[in-house]
Each structure stands twice: as structure tokens, then as C-alpha cells.
Short mmCIF file of N, CA and C and ligand atoms in Angstrom, two decimals:
data_model
loop_
_atom_site.label_atom_id
_atom_site.label_comp_id
_atom_site.label_asym_id
_atom_site.label_seq_id
_atom_site.Cartn_x
_atom_site.Cartn_y
_atom_site.Cartn_z
N MET A 1 7.27 -13.29 84.12
CA MET A 1 7.86 -13.11 82.79
C MET A 1 6.97 -12.24 81.91
N SER A 2 7.16 -10.91 81.98
CA SER A 2 6.36 -10.06 81.08
C SER A 2 7.29 -9.35 80.10
N ALA A 3 6.80 -9.13 78.89
CA ALA A 3 7.61 -8.47 77.87
C ALA A 3 7.84 -7.03 78.25
N SER A 4 9.02 -6.52 77.92
CA SER A 4 9.28 -5.13 78.24
C SER A 4 8.43 -4.23 77.34
N PRO A 5 8.09 -3.03 77.83
CA PRO A 5 7.28 -2.12 77.00
C PRO A 5 7.95 -1.79 75.67
N GLU A 6 9.31 -1.73 75.68
CA GLU A 6 10.04 -1.44 74.43
C GLU A 6 9.76 -2.48 73.37
N LYS A 7 9.88 -3.77 73.81
CA LYS A 7 9.65 -4.87 72.87
C LYS A 7 8.23 -4.85 72.35
N PHE A 8 7.30 -4.52 73.29
CA PHE A 8 5.88 -4.49 72.92
C PHE A 8 5.62 -3.44 71.86
N LYS A 9 6.23 -2.25 72.08
CA LYS A 9 6.04 -1.15 71.13
C LYS A 9 6.57 -1.52 69.75
N ARG A 10 7.73 -2.19 69.75
CA ARG A 10 8.34 -2.55 68.47
C ARG A 10 7.45 -3.55 67.73
N ALA A 11 6.89 -4.49 68.50
CA ALA A 11 6.02 -5.49 67.90
C ALA A 11 4.78 -4.83 67.28
N VAL A 12 4.23 -3.83 68.00
CA VAL A 12 3.06 -3.12 67.48
C VAL A 12 3.41 -2.40 66.18
N ARG A 13 4.59 -1.76 66.18
CA ARG A 13 5.00 -1.02 64.98
C ARG A 13 5.19 -1.97 63.79
N GLN A 14 5.77 -3.13 64.07
CA GLN A 14 5.97 -4.11 63.00
C GLN A 14 4.63 -4.58 62.45
N LEU A 15 3.69 -4.80 63.39
CA LEU A 15 2.36 -5.25 62.98
C LEU A 15 1.69 -4.18 62.12
N GLN A 16 1.89 -2.91 62.52
CA GLN A 16 1.30 -1.80 61.77
C GLN A 16 1.83 -1.76 60.34
N SER A 17 3.14 -1.88 60.18
CA SER A 17 3.68 -1.79 58.82
C SER A 17 3.27 -3.00 57.99
N LEU A 18 3.16 -4.14 58.64
CA LEU A 18 2.70 -5.33 57.91
C LEU A 18 1.27 -5.13 57.40
N THR A 19 0.41 -4.59 58.28
CA THR A 19 -0.97 -4.34 57.90
C THR A 19 -1.04 -3.36 56.74
N LEU A 20 -0.21 -2.30 56.85
CA LEU A 20 -0.17 -1.29 55.79
C LEU A 20 0.21 -1.92 54.45
N LEU A 21 1.22 -2.77 54.48
CA LEU A 21 1.68 -3.44 53.26
C LEU A 21 0.56 -4.30 52.69
N PHE A 22 -0.11 -5.01 53.57
CA PHE A 22 -1.20 -5.89 53.18
C PHE A 22 -2.31 -5.09 52.49
N VAL A 23 -2.69 -3.97 53.13
CA VAL A 23 -3.74 -3.12 52.56
C VAL A 23 -3.32 -2.58 51.19
N ALA A 24 -2.04 -2.19 51.10
CA ALA A 24 -1.55 -1.65 49.82
C ALA A 24 -1.66 -2.70 48.72
N VAL A 25 -1.26 -3.94 49.05
CA VAL A 25 -1.32 -5.01 48.05
C VAL A 25 -2.76 -5.26 47.62
N ILE A 26 -3.68 -5.29 48.61
CA ILE A 26 -5.10 -5.51 48.29
C ILE A 26 -5.62 -4.39 47.37
N LEU A 27 -5.24 -3.14 47.71
CA LEU A 27 -5.69 -1.99 46.91
C LEU A 27 -5.20 -2.11 45.46
N LEU A 28 -3.92 -2.48 45.30
CA LEU A 28 -3.35 -2.63 43.95
C LEU A 28 -4.10 -3.70 43.17
N LEU A 29 -4.40 -4.80 43.86
CA LEU A 29 -5.12 -5.90 43.22
C LEU A 29 -6.50 -5.46 42.76
N CYS A 30 -7.18 -4.69 43.65
CA CYS A 30 -8.51 -4.18 43.30
C CYS A 30 -8.42 -3.28 42.07
N ALA A 31 -7.43 -2.38 42.09
CA ALA A 31 -7.28 -1.46 40.96
C ALA A 31 -7.08 -2.24 39.67
N PHE A 32 -6.26 -3.28 39.72
CA PHE A 32 -6.00 -4.11 38.54
C PHE A 32 -7.28 -4.79 38.07
N LEU A 33 -8.03 -5.36 39.03
CA LEU A 33 -9.27 -6.05 38.67
C LEU A 33 -10.27 -5.09 38.02
N VAL A 34 -10.40 -3.90 38.60
CA VAL A 34 -11.31 -2.91 38.02
C VAL A 34 -10.84 -2.55 36.61
N GLY A 35 -9.53 -2.38 36.46
CA GLY A 35 -8.96 -2.07 35.15
C GLY A 35 -9.30 -3.15 34.14
N VAL A 36 -9.15 -4.39 34.51
CA VAL A 36 -9.43 -5.51 33.61
C VAL A 36 -10.92 -5.53 33.23
N LEU A 37 -11.76 -5.23 34.23
CA LEU A 37 -13.20 -5.22 33.97
C LEU A 37 -13.54 -4.13 32.96
N VAL A 38 -12.94 -2.96 33.16
CA VAL A 38 -13.22 -1.83 32.27
C VAL A 38 -12.62 -2.07 30.90
N ASN A 39 -11.39 -2.58 30.85
CA ASN A 39 -10.69 -2.78 29.58
C ASN A 39 -9.99 -4.13 29.59
N PRO A 40 -10.68 -5.18 29.11
CA PRO A 40 -10.13 -6.54 29.19
C PRO A 40 -8.80 -6.67 28.46
N LYS A 41 -8.50 -5.72 27.55
CA LYS A 41 -7.24 -5.84 26.81
C LYS A 41 -6.03 -5.64 27.70
N MET A 42 -6.28 -5.16 28.96
CA MET A 42 -5.17 -5.02 29.90
C MET A 42 -4.46 -6.36 30.07
N LEU A 43 -5.21 -7.45 29.93
CA LEU A 43 -4.59 -8.77 30.02
C LEU A 43 -3.94 -9.05 28.67
N ARG A 44 -2.65 -8.97 28.63
CA ARG A 44 -1.91 -9.07 27.38
C ARG A 44 -2.29 -10.32 26.58
N PHE A 45 -2.36 -11.46 27.25
CA PHE A 45 -2.58 -12.70 26.51
C PHE A 45 -3.93 -12.70 25.82
N GLU A 46 -4.87 -11.91 26.34
CA GLU A 46 -6.17 -11.84 25.69
C GLU A 46 -6.08 -10.94 24.45
N ALA A 47 -5.33 -9.85 24.58
CA ALA A 47 -5.21 -8.92 23.47
C ALA A 47 -4.52 -9.57 22.28
N SER A 48 -3.65 -10.53 22.53
CA SER A 48 -2.84 -11.07 21.45
C SER A 48 -3.67 -11.84 20.43
N THR A 49 -4.90 -12.21 20.77
CA THR A 49 -5.71 -12.92 19.78
C THR A 49 -6.52 -11.93 18.94
N GLU A 50 -6.42 -10.64 19.24
CA GLU A 50 -7.31 -9.69 18.60
C GLU A 50 -6.78 -8.92 17.40
N PRO A 51 -5.49 -8.64 17.30
CA PRO A 51 -5.05 -7.77 16.21
C PRO A 51 -5.54 -8.21 14.84
N TYR A 52 -5.66 -9.50 14.61
CA TYR A 52 -6.08 -9.98 13.30
C TYR A 52 -7.41 -9.35 12.90
N VAL A 53 -8.37 -9.37 13.84
CA VAL A 53 -9.68 -8.80 13.57
C VAL A 53 -9.57 -7.30 13.34
N GLU A 54 -8.76 -6.66 14.18
CA GLU A 54 -8.62 -5.21 14.07
C GLU A 54 -8.02 -4.82 12.73
N VAL A 55 -7.03 -5.57 12.29
CA VAL A 55 -6.40 -5.26 11.02
C VAL A 55 -7.38 -5.47 9.88
N GLU A 56 -8.20 -6.52 10.00
CA GLU A 56 -9.14 -6.81 8.92
C GLU A 56 -10.19 -5.72 8.78
N ALA A 57 -10.52 -5.10 9.92
CA ALA A 57 -11.53 -4.05 9.88
C ALA A 57 -10.98 -2.78 9.24
N ASP A 58 -9.67 -2.70 9.12
CA ASP A 58 -9.00 -1.54 8.56
C ASP A 58 -9.15 -1.54 7.04
N GLU A 59 -9.56 -0.40 6.46
CA GLU A 59 -9.72 -0.42 5.00
C GLU A 59 -8.38 -0.52 4.29
N GLU A 60 -7.34 -0.07 4.96
CA GLU A 60 -6.02 -0.17 4.36
C GLU A 60 -5.68 -1.61 4.03
N TYR A 61 -6.24 -2.50 4.82
CA TYR A 61 -5.90 -3.92 4.71
C TYR A 61 -6.22 -4.47 3.33
N ASP A 62 -7.30 -4.01 2.72
CA ASP A 62 -7.66 -4.52 1.39
C ASP A 62 -7.53 -3.44 0.33
N ARG A 63 -6.51 -2.61 0.48
CA ARG A 63 -6.34 -1.51 -0.46
C ARG A 63 -5.94 -2.03 -1.85
N ILE A 64 -6.50 -1.38 -2.86
CA ILE A 64 -6.18 -1.73 -4.24
C ILE A 64 -5.54 -0.51 -4.89
N GLU A 65 -4.37 -0.72 -5.47
CA GLU A 65 -3.69 0.39 -6.12
C GLU A 65 -3.26 -0.05 -7.52
N ASN A 66 -3.52 0.82 -8.50
CA ASN A 66 -3.20 0.49 -9.90
C ASN A 66 -3.70 -0.88 -10.30
N GLY A 67 -4.91 -1.23 -9.84
CA GLY A 67 -5.51 -2.49 -10.26
C GLY A 67 -4.91 -3.72 -9.59
N ILE A 68 -4.11 -3.50 -8.53
CA ILE A 68 -3.52 -4.63 -7.82
C ILE A 68 -3.94 -4.60 -6.36
N HIS A 69 -4.43 -5.72 -5.87
CA HIS A 69 -4.75 -5.87 -4.45
C HIS A 69 -3.43 -5.99 -3.71
N LEU A 70 -3.05 -4.92 -3.00
CA LEU A 70 -1.68 -4.81 -2.49
C LEU A 70 -1.27 -5.96 -1.58
N ARG A 71 -2.19 -6.38 -0.73
CA ARG A 71 -1.84 -7.39 0.28
C ARG A 71 -1.47 -8.73 -0.34
N THR A 72 -2.10 -9.06 -1.49
CA THR A 72 -1.88 -10.38 -2.07
C THR A 72 -1.21 -10.34 -3.43
N GLY A 73 -1.35 -9.21 -4.14
CA GLY A 73 -0.81 -9.14 -5.48
C GLY A 73 -1.79 -9.60 -6.55
N PHE A 74 -3.00 -9.94 -6.14
CA PHE A 74 -4.01 -10.36 -7.12
C PHE A 74 -4.48 -9.15 -7.94
N VAL A 75 -4.81 -9.43 -9.22
CA VAL A 75 -5.36 -8.41 -10.10
C VAL A 75 -6.79 -8.09 -9.64
N GLU A 76 -7.15 -6.79 -9.71
CA GLU A 76 -8.51 -6.40 -9.36
C GLU A 76 -9.49 -6.92 -10.40
N GLY A 77 -10.62 -7.43 -9.95
CA GLY A 77 -11.63 -7.92 -10.88
C GLY A 77 -12.76 -8.57 -10.12
N GLU A 78 -13.84 -8.90 -10.84
CA GLU A 78 -14.97 -9.52 -10.17
C GLU A 78 -14.55 -10.86 -9.59
N GLY A 79 -14.87 -11.09 -8.34
CA GLY A 79 -14.51 -12.35 -7.69
C GLY A 79 -13.23 -12.26 -6.90
N LEU A 80 -12.57 -11.08 -6.97
CA LEU A 80 -11.29 -10.92 -6.26
C LEU A 80 -11.37 -11.33 -4.79
N MET A 81 -12.36 -10.79 -4.06
CA MET A 81 -12.38 -11.07 -2.63
C MET A 81 -12.72 -12.53 -2.32
N ALA A 82 -13.49 -13.17 -3.20
CA ALA A 82 -13.77 -14.60 -3.01
C ALA A 82 -12.46 -15.39 -3.11
N VAL A 83 -11.62 -14.98 -4.06
CA VAL A 83 -10.33 -15.65 -4.22
C VAL A 83 -9.41 -15.33 -3.04
N VAL A 84 -9.35 -14.06 -2.65
CA VAL A 84 -8.50 -13.67 -1.52
C VAL A 84 -8.91 -14.46 -0.28
N ASN A 85 -10.22 -14.57 -0.04
CA ASN A 85 -10.68 -15.19 1.20
C ASN A 85 -10.61 -16.71 1.18
N ASN A 86 -10.55 -17.32 0.01
CA ASN A 86 -10.54 -18.79 -0.04
C ASN A 86 -9.22 -19.39 -0.49
N CYS A 87 -8.35 -18.59 -1.06
CA CYS A 87 -7.17 -19.16 -1.71
C CYS A 87 -5.86 -18.70 -1.10
N THR A 88 -5.91 -17.97 0.01
CA THR A 88 -4.64 -17.53 0.59
C THR A 88 -4.49 -18.03 2.03
N ASN A 89 -5.36 -18.95 2.43
CA ASN A 89 -5.34 -19.43 3.81
C ASN A 89 -4.22 -20.44 4.06
N CYS A 90 -3.94 -21.27 3.07
CA CYS A 90 -2.98 -22.36 3.29
C CYS A 90 -1.63 -22.07 2.67
N HIS A 91 -1.63 -21.34 1.58
CA HIS A 91 -0.36 -21.01 0.93
C HIS A 91 -0.41 -19.57 0.48
N SER A 92 0.72 -19.05 0.03
CA SER A 92 0.75 -17.66 -0.37
C SER A 92 -0.05 -17.45 -1.64
N ALA A 93 -0.46 -16.21 -1.86
CA ALA A 93 -1.18 -15.87 -3.08
C ALA A 93 -0.28 -16.09 -4.30
N GLN A 94 1.03 -16.00 -4.08
CA GLN A 94 1.97 -16.16 -5.19
C GLN A 94 1.85 -17.52 -5.85
N LEU A 95 1.56 -18.53 -5.04
CA LEU A 95 1.42 -19.88 -5.60
C LEU A 95 0.29 -19.87 -6.64
N VAL A 96 -0.70 -19.03 -6.41
CA VAL A 96 -1.81 -18.92 -7.36
C VAL A 96 -1.41 -18.03 -8.54
N THR A 97 -0.88 -16.85 -8.23
CA THR A 97 -0.65 -15.86 -9.29
C THR A 97 0.48 -16.26 -10.23
N GLN A 98 1.34 -17.16 -9.80
CA GLN A 98 2.44 -17.54 -10.70
C GLN A 98 1.97 -18.58 -11.73
N ASN A 99 0.72 -19.03 -11.57
CA ASN A 99 0.18 -20.03 -12.49
C ASN A 99 -0.70 -19.40 -13.56
N ARG A 100 -0.72 -20.01 -14.74
CA ARG A 100 -1.62 -19.63 -15.83
C ARG A 100 -2.30 -20.91 -16.28
N MET A 101 -3.63 -20.95 -16.15
CA MET A 101 -4.34 -22.19 -16.52
C MET A 101 -5.67 -21.87 -17.18
N SER A 102 -6.14 -22.85 -17.91
CA SER A 102 -7.50 -22.77 -18.46
C SER A 102 -8.49 -23.01 -17.33
N ARG A 103 -9.75 -22.69 -17.59
CA ARG A 103 -10.79 -22.90 -16.57
C ARG A 103 -10.81 -24.35 -16.12
N LYS A 104 -10.67 -25.27 -17.10
CA LYS A 104 -10.70 -26.71 -16.78
C LYS A 104 -9.57 -27.09 -15.83
N ARG A 105 -8.40 -26.55 -16.10
CA ARG A 105 -7.25 -26.92 -15.26
C ARG A 105 -7.32 -26.26 -13.89
N TRP A 106 -7.88 -25.05 -13.83
CA TRP A 106 -8.09 -24.43 -12.51
C TRP A 106 -9.04 -25.29 -11.70
N GLU A 107 -10.10 -25.76 -12.37
CA GLU A 107 -11.07 -26.59 -11.67
C GLU A 107 -10.42 -27.88 -11.18
N ALA A 108 -9.60 -28.48 -12.03
CA ALA A 108 -8.92 -29.72 -11.64
C ALA A 108 -7.99 -29.47 -10.44
N THR A 109 -7.33 -28.30 -10.43
CA THR A 109 -6.44 -27.98 -9.31
C THR A 109 -7.24 -27.85 -8.01
N ILE A 110 -8.40 -27.21 -8.11
CA ILE A 110 -9.26 -27.07 -6.93
C ILE A 110 -9.73 -28.45 -6.45
N ARG A 111 -10.14 -29.31 -7.40
CA ARG A 111 -10.56 -30.67 -7.01
C ARG A 111 -9.43 -31.41 -6.32
N TRP A 112 -8.23 -31.25 -6.88
CA TRP A 112 -7.08 -31.95 -6.30
C TRP A 112 -6.86 -31.48 -4.86
N MET A 113 -6.96 -30.17 -4.63
CA MET A 113 -6.77 -29.66 -3.27
C MET A 113 -7.89 -30.14 -2.35
N GLN A 114 -9.10 -30.25 -2.91
CA GLN A 114 -10.21 -30.72 -2.08
C GLN A 114 -10.02 -32.19 -1.70
N GLU A 115 -9.48 -32.97 -2.65
CA GLU A 115 -9.33 -34.39 -2.37
C GLU A 115 -8.12 -34.71 -1.51
N THR A 116 -7.07 -33.91 -1.64
CA THR A 116 -5.84 -34.28 -0.94
C THR A 116 -5.37 -33.27 0.10
N GLN A 117 -5.85 -32.03 0.05
CA GLN A 117 -5.29 -30.99 0.93
C GLN A 117 -6.32 -30.35 1.85
N ASN A 118 -7.48 -31.01 1.97
CA ASN A 118 -8.52 -30.50 2.87
C ASN A 118 -9.10 -29.15 2.47
N LEU A 119 -9.04 -28.82 1.20
CA LEU A 119 -9.73 -27.60 0.76
C LEU A 119 -11.23 -27.84 0.89
N TRP A 120 -11.92 -26.86 1.45
CA TRP A 120 -13.36 -26.99 1.69
C TRP A 120 -14.17 -26.84 0.41
N ASP A 121 -15.46 -27.17 0.53
CA ASP A 121 -16.41 -26.97 -0.55
C ASP A 121 -16.57 -25.46 -0.77
N LEU A 122 -16.34 -25.00 -1.97
CA LEU A 122 -16.37 -23.55 -2.20
C LEU A 122 -17.78 -23.02 -2.43
N GLY A 123 -18.74 -23.92 -2.56
CA GLY A 123 -20.15 -23.52 -2.68
C GLY A 123 -20.39 -22.59 -3.84
N THR A 124 -21.19 -21.54 -3.57
CA THR A 124 -21.54 -20.60 -4.66
C THR A 124 -20.36 -19.74 -5.07
N ASN A 125 -19.29 -19.78 -4.27
CA ASN A 125 -18.10 -19.01 -4.65
C ASN A 125 -17.32 -19.68 -5.77
N GLU A 126 -17.55 -20.98 -5.96
CA GLU A 126 -16.71 -21.69 -6.92
C GLU A 126 -16.80 -21.14 -8.34
N PRO A 127 -18.03 -20.96 -8.90
CA PRO A 127 -18.08 -20.39 -10.25
C PRO A 127 -17.45 -19.01 -10.31
N LEU A 128 -17.63 -18.23 -9.24
CA LEU A 128 -17.05 -16.88 -9.18
C LEU A 128 -15.53 -16.96 -9.23
N ILE A 129 -14.98 -17.88 -8.45
CA ILE A 129 -13.53 -18.05 -8.37
C ILE A 129 -12.98 -18.56 -9.71
N LEU A 130 -13.69 -19.53 -10.31
CA LEU A 130 -13.24 -20.07 -11.59
C LEU A 130 -13.30 -19.01 -12.69
N ASP A 131 -14.36 -18.19 -12.68
CA ASP A 131 -14.45 -17.10 -13.66
C ASP A 131 -13.27 -16.15 -13.50
N TYR A 132 -13.02 -15.80 -12.25
CA TYR A 132 -11.93 -14.86 -11.97
C TYR A 132 -10.60 -15.42 -12.45
N LEU A 133 -10.30 -16.66 -12.03
CA LEU A 133 -8.99 -17.25 -12.35
C LEU A 133 -8.81 -17.44 -13.85
N SER A 134 -9.88 -17.92 -14.54
CA SER A 134 -9.73 -18.20 -15.97
C SER A 134 -9.74 -16.91 -16.78
N THR A 135 -10.16 -15.80 -16.14
CA THR A 135 -10.11 -14.52 -16.85
C THR A 135 -8.75 -13.86 -16.67
N TYR A 136 -8.30 -13.78 -15.42
CA TYR A 136 -7.08 -13.00 -15.15
C TYR A 136 -5.82 -13.86 -15.08
N TYR A 137 -5.98 -15.16 -14.93
CA TYR A 137 -4.80 -16.04 -14.89
C TYR A 137 -4.96 -17.15 -15.91
N ALA A 138 -5.27 -16.71 -17.14
CA ALA A 138 -5.43 -17.64 -18.26
C ALA A 138 -4.06 -17.90 -18.90
N PRO A 139 -3.93 -19.00 -19.64
CA PRO A 139 -2.65 -19.27 -20.29
C PRO A 139 -2.30 -18.15 -21.25
N GLN A 140 -1.02 -17.82 -21.33
CA GLN A 140 -0.58 -16.79 -22.27
C GLN A 140 0.19 -17.44 -23.39
N GLU A 141 -0.04 -16.96 -24.62
CA GLU A 141 0.78 -17.46 -25.72
C GLU A 141 2.15 -16.82 -25.58
N GLU A 142 3.12 -17.64 -25.29
CA GLU A 142 4.46 -17.07 -25.28
C GLU A 142 5.45 -18.09 -25.81
N GLY A 143 4.96 -18.84 -26.79
CA GLY A 143 5.77 -19.91 -27.34
C GLY A 143 6.99 -19.39 -28.08
N ARG A 144 6.81 -18.34 -28.85
CA ARG A 144 7.98 -17.81 -29.54
C ARG A 144 8.09 -16.32 -29.28
N ARG A 145 9.30 -15.83 -29.49
CA ARG A 145 9.50 -14.42 -29.20
C ARG A 145 8.74 -13.58 -30.22
N PRO A 146 8.33 -12.37 -29.85
CA PRO A 146 7.62 -11.52 -30.81
C PRO A 146 8.52 -11.14 -31.98
N ASN A 147 7.89 -10.86 -33.15
CA ASN A 147 8.67 -10.45 -34.31
C ASN A 147 9.43 -9.17 -34.01
N LEU A 148 10.60 -9.07 -34.62
CA LEU A 148 11.38 -7.84 -34.47
C LEU A 148 10.69 -6.73 -35.25
N VAL A 149 10.70 -5.57 -34.70
CA VAL A 149 10.19 -4.42 -35.43
C VAL A 149 11.40 -3.59 -35.85
N ILE A 150 11.62 -3.51 -37.17
CA ILE A 150 12.81 -2.79 -37.64
C ILE A 150 12.41 -1.39 -38.07
N GLU A 151 12.91 -0.43 -37.36
CA GLU A 151 12.47 0.93 -37.62
C GLU A 151 13.43 1.67 -38.54
N GLU A 152 14.64 1.20 -38.63
CA GLU A 152 15.61 1.92 -39.43
C GLU A 152 16.51 0.92 -40.14
N TRP A 153 16.68 1.11 -41.43
CA TRP A 153 17.53 0.20 -42.18
C TRP A 153 18.88 0.85 -42.43
N TYR A 154 19.87 0.02 -42.38
CA TYR A 154 21.20 0.55 -42.75
C TYR A 154 21.39 0.41 -44.24
N ASP A 155 22.01 1.38 -44.85
CA ASP A 155 22.41 1.23 -46.26
C ASP A 155 23.83 0.67 -46.27
N LEU A 156 23.94 -0.53 -46.76
CA LEU A 156 25.29 -1.11 -46.81
C LEU A 156 26.00 -0.63 -48.06
N GLU A 157 27.17 -0.08 -47.88
CA GLU A 157 27.92 0.38 -49.04
C GLU A 157 28.92 -0.68 -49.43
N ASP A 158 29.10 -0.84 -50.74
CA ASP A 158 30.09 -1.84 -51.12
C ASP A 158 31.38 -1.21 -51.60
C1 HEC B 201 -6.99 -26.05 2.72
C2 HEC B 201 -5.75 -25.48 2.24
C3 HEC B 201 -5.74 -24.88 0.85
C4 HEC B 201 -6.56 -23.88 0.37
C5 HEC B 201 -7.65 -23.13 1.09
C6 HEC B 201 -6.16 -23.67 -1.00
N1 HEC B 201 -5.09 -24.46 -1.31
FE1 HEC B 201 -4.07 -24.44 -3.04
N2 HEC B 201 -2.78 -25.82 -2.31
C7 HEC B 201 -2.83 -26.36 -1.04
C8 HEC B 201 -1.66 -27.17 -0.82
C9 HEC B 201 -1.31 -27.90 0.46
C10 HEC B 201 -0.91 -27.10 -2.00
C11 HEC B 201 0.43 -27.74 -2.28
C12 HEC B 201 1.44 -26.71 -1.83
C13 HEC B 201 2.81 -27.05 -2.18
O1 HEC B 201 3.03 -27.91 -3.02
O2 HEC B 201 3.69 -26.41 -1.57
C14 HEC B 201 -1.64 -26.25 -2.91
C15 HEC B 201 -1.21 -25.93 -4.19
C16 HEC B 201 -1.84 -25.05 -5.03
C17 HEC B 201 -1.39 -24.72 -6.37
C18 HEC B 201 -0.15 -25.29 -7.06
C19 HEC B 201 -0.58 -26.58 -7.69
C20 HEC B 201 0.52 -27.20 -8.45
O3 HEC B 201 0.19 -28.01 -9.32
O4 HEC B 201 1.68 -26.91 -8.17
C21 HEC B 201 -2.27 -23.83 -6.89
C22 HEC B 201 -2.23 -23.21 -8.26
C23 HEC B 201 -3.27 -23.60 -5.88
N3 HEC B 201 -2.98 -24.34 -4.76
C24 HEC B 201 -4.34 -22.76 -6.04
C25 HEC B 201 -5.32 -22.54 -5.08
C26 HEC B 201 -6.52 -21.78 -5.30
C27 HEC B 201 -6.90 -21.10 -6.61
C28 HEC B 201 -7.21 -21.79 -4.13
C29 HEC B 201 -8.56 -21.16 -3.86
C30 HEC B 201 -9.67 -21.77 -4.54
C31 HEC B 201 -6.44 -22.57 -3.16
N4 HEC B 201 -5.30 -23.01 -3.79
C32 HEC B 201 -6.79 -22.78 -1.85
C33 HEC B 201 -3.79 -26.13 -0.09
C34 HEC B 201 -4.81 -25.21 -0.20
#
């Protein structure tokens, strides 16, 4: 019982193509590994944690135009970045900018967040932040409408 030469030849050819396929797969894998070593961002899931840092390094990110910090809407002034970095992590900047308070009430709001909302100790930034808030987000007198300014009088004829 010996295999015919035809069958043998076919088996050899099949083995050859299998080996070729195997080598090709190994080569592709090596190329991918080298690629990852050279540029780890090739692994998508790794790159996805990075854009935040890249965006922050961009100067556009903290651009100020007409006295407004574009990204948050905060007014430009001393202490701006301390406020941006400590007060926009949990809620929008709008929650801050829509408020007008005295220094005392800003401080009380910060204490309340520290006691109930896990706001961290602001350290040396606290006086800076309080100065900023009580300067640019102080209460406004708007109890009554401004006086009318009458520029032209009508002469009433009888
Ligand atoms: C650790 C998270 C956290 C940080 C950081 C934080 N806050 Fe808050 N803050 C909260 C939460 C939670 C609320 C309640 C939000 C709500 O009611 O939707 C809140 C509410 C507020 C309010 C509304 C209070 C009210 O009476 O309605 C103001 C104003 C405010 N924060 C200002 C600030 C300022 C200024 C800073 C920076 C010093 C800051 N927040 C940082 C968590 C935080």
C-alpha cells in the first residue's frame, strides 16, 4: 500500500502553501509589533486616553478673546486659571458665572462643597480664587430699573 506519486505531489504542494501562509502571518505580526514599539499610538485603545493632554498643551485651548476665557466664559483677571482649574471639574463654569455673591458667600459656597460634595482643600489657591470671584462675580445692584433719560420733550398744544 504505497501512495501514488500524484497524491504525494499534491500533499507537498498543500504543505508548501500552508507554510507560505504561516510565514506571511508571522511576518505581518512582526511588522505590527515593530510598529507598536516605534509608535505605541498604533494601539487605538492606548491613544484614546491621550487627546486630553494633547489638547491641554495647545495654546488655543486657553485662548482669551475680548477679556473672556473662551473655553469657560470666565472673565479675564488675576486668579482666572486657578478658578478654571479648580471650579470646572465637577460642574460647568456656567454654574459659577451665573452667580453673583459677596466674598463671604463665595467662601460659604466653597465650604459647603467641601463638606458635602468632596471639593478638595484649595490651599494657597483659595485666597486667589476668592479674590477673583468677589471681584468679577460680585453682587450687582439691580433692584430697580435705571432712571429714564428724556432727551426730547414734546410740546403739548391745547
Ligand atoms: C468636587 C466637585 C466640585 C468642585 C471641584 C467644585 N464644585 Fe461647585 N458644586 C459641586 C456640586 C456637586 C454642586 C451642586 C450642583 C448642582 O446642584 O447641580 C456645586 C454647586 C456649585 C454652585 C451653586 C451653588 C448653589 O447654591 O446653587 C456654585 C456657585 C459653585 N458650585 C461654585 C464652585 C466654585 C467657585 C468652585 C471652585 C472653587 C467649585 N464650585 C468647584 C461640586 C463641585
